[in-house]
Amino acid sequence: MLIGTILRAKGGDVTTVPPGATVRELLARLAEHNIGAVVVSSDGETITGIVSERDIVRHLNEHGAGVLDGPVSAIMTAEVRTVGLNDRVDELRKMMTTHRVRHMPVVEGGRLVGIVSIGDVVKSAIEELETEKASLVDYLHR
C-alpha cells in the first residue's frame, strides 16, 4: 500500500502553526483538533519544523512553565523526516519504529500535502489483514 492511498481515505488537511506562535497557542491548536503533533510552517506549504506533545512535555520538564509563553521555534524539531505520496506504507512503518516518531509529514513537489500518524499506519495494516482474511475465507468456501 502507498502513502497516497492513506491520504485519499483520510484527507490531506494538515494543522500548522507559524514558528513565532507561542507554545500556549500551539497547545490550543492541538486540543482544538484533537491531534498529537503540528507542522510548523509560515505558509502552510513549506515545513520549518514539527512539534509533538512529547516535545512540549520534555521542554516543560527541563525549563518549566515559562516555555508556554515562548515561541514554537524554540521547541520544534527542525530536521523533519518526510515521505512522499508514492512511498510504501511498510517502509514508513519501519522508519517510524526506527526513529521513534509518530507523525510524518507528506510532501509532494516540495509542498506539504498531508500528514500520516502511526494510527493511520496501524489502521491501514488492519485493513490489509481484513482484506486478506476475507479473500482466504472466500477461497475456502468455494
PDB file of C-alpha atoms in Angstrom:
ATOM      1  CA  MET A   1       0.000   0.000   0.000  1.00  0.00           C
ATOM      2  CA  LEU A   2       1.155   3.538  -0.769  1.00  0.00           C
ATOM      3  CA  ILE A   3       1.048   6.648   1.433  1.00  0.00           C
ATOM      4  CA  GLY A   4      -1.213   8.293  -1.151  1.00  0.00           C
ATOM      5  CA  THR A   5      -3.828   5.595  -0.522  1.00  0.00           C
ATOM      6  CA  ILE A   6      -3.950   6.514   3.166  1.00  0.00           C
ATOM      7  CA  LEU A   7      -4.231  10.224   2.362  1.00  0.00           C
ATOM      8  CA  ARG A   8      -7.061   9.646  -0.124  1.00  0.00           C
ATOM      9  CA  ALA A   9      -9.009   7.938   2.665  1.00  0.00           C
ATOM     10  CA  LYS A  10      -8.255  10.405   5.473  1.00  0.00           C
ATOM     11  CA  GLY A  11      -7.803  13.614   3.516  1.00  0.00           C
ATOM     12  CA  GLY A  12      -4.895  15.991   3.194  1.00  0.00           C
ATOM     13  CA  ASP A  13      -5.768  18.503   5.888  1.00  0.00           C
ATOM     14  CA  VAL A  14      -2.722  19.429   7.955  1.00  0.00           C
ATOM     15  CA  THR A  15      -2.852  21.636  11.023  1.00  0.00           C
ATOM     16  CA  THR A  16       0.060  24.059  11.004  1.00  0.00           C
ATOM     17  CA  VAL A  17       1.349  26.763  13.316  1.00  0.00           C
ATOM     18  CA  PRO A  18       3.786  29.569  12.479  1.00  0.00           C
ATOM     19  CA  PRO A  19       7.235  29.439  14.125  1.00  0.00           C
ATOM     20  CA  GLY A  20       6.543  32.629  16.074  1.00  0.00           C
ATOM     21  CA  ALA A  21       3.356  31.341  17.699  1.00  0.00           C
ATOM     22  CA  THR A  22       3.608  30.668  21.415  1.00  0.00           C
ATOM     23  CA  VAL A  23       3.642  27.170  22.824  1.00  0.00           C
ATOM     24  CA  ARG A  24       0.406  28.099  24.599  1.00  0.00           C
ATOM     25  CA  GLU A  25      -1.182  28.802  21.176  1.00  0.00           C
ATOM     26  CA  LEU A  26       0.209  25.503  19.922  1.00  0.00           C
ATOM     27  CA  LEU A  27      -1.413  23.669  22.832  1.00  0.00           C
ATOM     28  CA  ALA A  28      -4.754  25.278  21.982  1.00  0.00           C
ATOM     29  CA  ARG A  29      -4.401  24.086  18.368  1.00  0.00           C
ATOM     30  CA  LEU A  30      -3.594  20.525  19.495  1.00  0.00           C
ATOM     31  CA  ALA A  31      -6.628  20.478  21.790  1.00  0.00           C
ATOM     32  CA  GLU A  32      -8.940  22.099  19.232  1.00  0.00           C
ATOM     33  CA  HIS A  33      -8.128  19.495  16.583  1.00  0.00           C
ATOM     34  CA  ASN A  34      -7.594  16.565  18.995  1.00  0.00           C
ATOM     35  CA  ILE A  35      -4.200  15.773  17.460  1.00  0.00           C
ATOM     36  CA  GLY A  36      -0.737  14.896  18.784  1.00  0.00           C
ATOM     37  CA  ALA A  37       1.547  16.935  16.526  1.00  0.00           C
ATOM     38  CA  VAL A  38       1.562  20.092  14.443  1.00  0.00           C
ATOM     39  CA  VAL A  39       3.704  21.008  11.473  1.00  0.00           C
ATOM     40  CA  VAL A  40       5.498  24.327  11.921  1.00  0.00           C
ATOM     41  CA  SER A  41       5.060  26.375   8.756  1.00  0.00           C
ATOM     42  CA  SER A  42       4.871  30.056   7.879  1.00  0.00           C
ATOM     43  CA  ASP A  43       2.785  29.498   4.762  1.00  0.00           C
ATOM     44  CA  GLY A  44       1.110  26.097   5.195  1.00  0.00           C
ATOM     45  CA  GLU A  45       3.155  24.628   2.338  1.00  0.00           C
ATOM     46  CA  THR A  46       6.795  24.637   3.420  1.00  0.00           C
ATOM     47  CA  ILE A  47       7.978  22.804   6.525  1.00  0.00           C
ATOM     48  CA  THR A  48      10.031  24.687   9.095  1.00  0.00           C
ATOM     49  CA  GLY A  49       9.682  22.015  11.786  1.00  0.00           C
ATOM     50  CA  ILE A  50       7.311  19.773  13.691  1.00  0.00           C
ATOM     51  CA  VAL A  51       6.220  19.767  17.332  1.00  0.00           C
ATOM     52  CA  SER A  52       4.579  16.900  19.184  1.00  0.00           C
ATOM     53  CA  GLU A  53       3.049  16.526  22.613  1.00  0.00           C
ATOM     54  CA  ARG A  54       6.249  14.742  23.661  1.00  0.00           C
ATOM     55  CA  ASP A  55       8.348  17.775  22.697  1.00  0.00           C
ATOM     56  CA  ILE A  56       6.182  20.024  24.845  1.00  0.00           C
ATOM     57  CA  VAL A  57       6.342  17.704  27.856  1.00  0.00           C
ATOM     58  CA  ARG A  58      10.131  17.359  27.619  1.00  0.00           C
ATOM     59  CA  HIS A  59      10.680  21.113  27.411  1.00  0.00           C
ATOM     60  CA  LEU A  60       8.245  21.803  30.256  1.00  0.00           C
ATOM     61  CA  ASN A  61      10.130  19.308  32.396  1.00  0.00           C
ATOM     62  CA  GLU A  62      13.531  20.791  31.527  1.00  0.00           C
ATOM     63  CA  HIS A  63      12.698  24.510  31.539  1.00  0.00           C
ATOM     64  CA  GLY A  64       9.452  24.972  33.469  1.00  0.00           C
ATOM     65  CA  ALA A  65       6.207  26.758  32.658  1.00  0.00           C
ATOM     66  CA  GLY A  66       7.991  29.719  31.074  1.00  0.00           C
ATOM     67  CA  VAL A  67       8.209  27.577  27.934  1.00  0.00           C
ATOM     68  CA  LEU A  68       4.474  28.153  27.395  1.00  0.00           C
ATOM     69  CA  ASP A  69       4.967  31.818  26.519  1.00  0.00           C
ATOM     70  CA  GLY A  70       7.993  31.186  24.312  1.00  0.00           C
ATOM     71  CA  PRO A  71       7.931  30.615  20.562  1.00  0.00           C
ATOM     72  CA  VAL A  72       7.205  27.252  18.998  1.00  0.00           C
ATOM     73  CA  SER A  73      10.506  27.572  17.119  1.00  0.00           C
ATOM     74  CA  ALA A  74      12.351  27.132  20.442  1.00  0.00           C
ATOM     75  CA  ILE A  75      10.962  23.634  20.992  1.00  0.00           C
ATOM     76  CA  MET A  76      10.319  22.303  17.479  1.00  0.00           C
ATOM     77  CA  THR A  77      12.282  19.586  15.735  1.00  0.00           C
ATOM     78  CA  ALA A  78      13.867  21.393  12.789  1.00  0.00           C
ATOM     79  CA  GLU A  79      15.168  18.341  10.918  1.00  0.00           C
ATOM     80  CA  VAL A  80      11.898  16.805   9.806  1.00  0.00           C
ATOM     81  CA  ARG A  81      11.728  13.448   8.099  1.00  0.00           C
ATOM     82  CA  THR A  82       9.088  13.345   5.384  1.00  0.00           C
ATOM     83  CA  VAL A  83       7.540  10.849   2.992  1.00  0.00           C
ATOM     84  CA  GLY A  84       6.002  11.139  -0.475  1.00  0.00           C
ATOM     85  CA  LEU A  85       2.669  10.005  -1.857  1.00  0.00           C
ATOM     86  CA  ASN A  86       4.304   7.113  -3.736  1.00  0.00           C
ATOM     87  CA  ASP A  87       6.285   5.798  -0.756  1.00  0.00           C
ATOM     88  CA  ARG A  88       5.243   2.449   0.657  1.00  0.00           C
ATOM     89  CA  VAL A  89       3.425   2.190   3.993  1.00  0.00           C
ATOM     90  CA  ASP A  90       5.546  -0.771   5.133  1.00  0.00           C
ATOM     91  CA  GLU A  91       8.701   1.351   4.684  1.00  0.00           C
ATOM     92  CA  LEU A  92       7.056   4.192   6.613  1.00  0.00           C
ATOM     93  CA  ARG A  93       6.207   1.765   9.422  1.00  0.00           C
ATOM     94  CA  LYS A  94       9.860   0.753   9.677  1.00  0.00           C
ATOM     95  CA  MET A  95      11.018   4.388   9.600  1.00  0.00           C
ATOM     96  CA  MET A  96       8.568   5.402  12.334  1.00  0.00           C
ATOM     97  CA  THR A  97       9.689   2.498  14.504  1.00  0.00           C
ATOM     98  CA  THR A  98      13.412   3.033  13.924  1.00  0.00           C
ATOM     99  CA  HIS A  99      13.320   6.782  14.549  1.00  0.00           C
ATOM    100  CA  ARG A 100      10.586   6.668  17.214  1.00  0.00           C
ATOM    101  CA  VAL A 101       8.304   9.173  15.507  1.00  0.00           C
ATOM    102  CA  ARG A 102       4.523   9.069  15.482  1.00  0.00           C
ATOM    103  CA  HIS A 103       3.776  11.674  12.828  1.00  0.00           C
ATOM    104  CA  MET A 104       5.275  12.043   9.376  1.00  0.00           C
ATOM    105  CA  PRO A 105       4.520  14.957   7.025  1.00  0.00           C
ATOM    106  CA  VAL A 106       3.810  14.021   3.406  1.00  0.00           C
ATOM    107  CA  VAL A 107       5.487  16.200   0.780  1.00  0.00           C
ATOM    108  CA  GLU A 108       4.932  16.245  -2.959  1.00  0.00           C
ATOM    109  CA  GLY A 109       6.786  18.617  -5.274  1.00  0.00           C
ATOM    110  CA  GLY A 110       8.276  20.425  -2.294  1.00  0.00           C
ATOM    111  CA  ARG A 111       4.804  21.175  -0.866  1.00  0.00           C
ATOM    112  CA  LEU A 112       3.184  19.857   2.307  1.00  0.00           C
ATOM    113  CA  VAL A 113       0.197  17.767   1.162  1.00  0.00           C
ATOM    114  CA  GLY A 114      -0.699  15.771   4.274  1.00  0.00           C
ATOM    115  CA  ILE A 115       0.440  14.093   7.443  1.00  0.00           C
ATOM    116  CA  VAL A 116       0.340  10.432   8.416  1.00  0.00           C
ATOM    117  CA  SER A 117       0.238   9.236  12.011  1.00  0.00           C
ATOM    118  CA  ILE A 118       1.189   5.888  13.473  1.00  0.00           C
ATOM    119  CA  GLY A 119      -2.555   5.360  13.994  1.00  0.00           C
ATOM    120  CA  ASP A 120      -3.110   5.749  10.250  1.00  0.00           C
ATOM    121  CA  VAL A 121      -0.361   3.206   9.570  1.00  0.00           C
ATOM    122  CA  VAL A 122      -1.823   0.690  12.039  1.00  0.00           C
ATOM    123  CA  LYS A 123      -5.313   1.197  10.606  1.00  0.00           C
ATOM    124  CA  SER A 124      -4.025   0.503   7.085  1.00  0.00           C
ATOM    125  CA  ALA A 125      -2.287  -2.677   8.288  1.00  0.00           C
ATOM    126  CA  ILE A 126      -5.507  -3.886   9.916  1.00  0.00           C
ATOM    127  CA  GLU A 127      -7.480  -3.144   6.740  1.00  0.00           C
ATOM    128  CA  GLU A 128      -4.974  -5.108   4.665  1.00  0.00           C
ATOM    129  CA  LEU A 129      -5.227  -8.073   7.048  1.00  0.00           C
ATOM    130  CA  GLU A 130      -9.029  -7.940   6.956  1.00  0.00           C
ATOM    131  CA  THR A 131      -8.972  -7.957   3.144  1.00  0.00           C
ATOM    132  CA  GLU A 132      -6.583 -10.922   3.073  1.00  0.00           C
ATOM    133  CA  LYS A 133      -8.713 -12.780   5.617  1.00  0.00           C
ATOM    134  CA  ALA A 134     -11.880 -12.206   3.582  1.00  0.00           C
ATOM    135  CA  SER A 135     -10.145 -13.472   0.449  1.00  0.00           C
ATOM    136  CA  LEU A 136      -8.927 -16.613   2.223  1.00  0.00           C
ATOM    137  CA  VAL A 137     -12.321 -17.313   3.762  1.00  0.00           C
ATOM    138  CA  ASP A 138     -13.961 -16.838   0.357  1.00  0.00           C
ATOM    139  CA  TYR A 139     -11.415 -19.179  -1.250  1.00  0.00           C
ATOM    140  CA  LEU A 140     -12.001 -21.868   1.393  1.00  0.00           C
ATOM    141  CA  HIS A 141     -15.774 -21.751   0.981  1.00  0.00           C
ATOM    142  CA  ARG A 142     -15.778 -22.248  -2.782  1.00  0.00           C
TER     143      ARG A 142
END
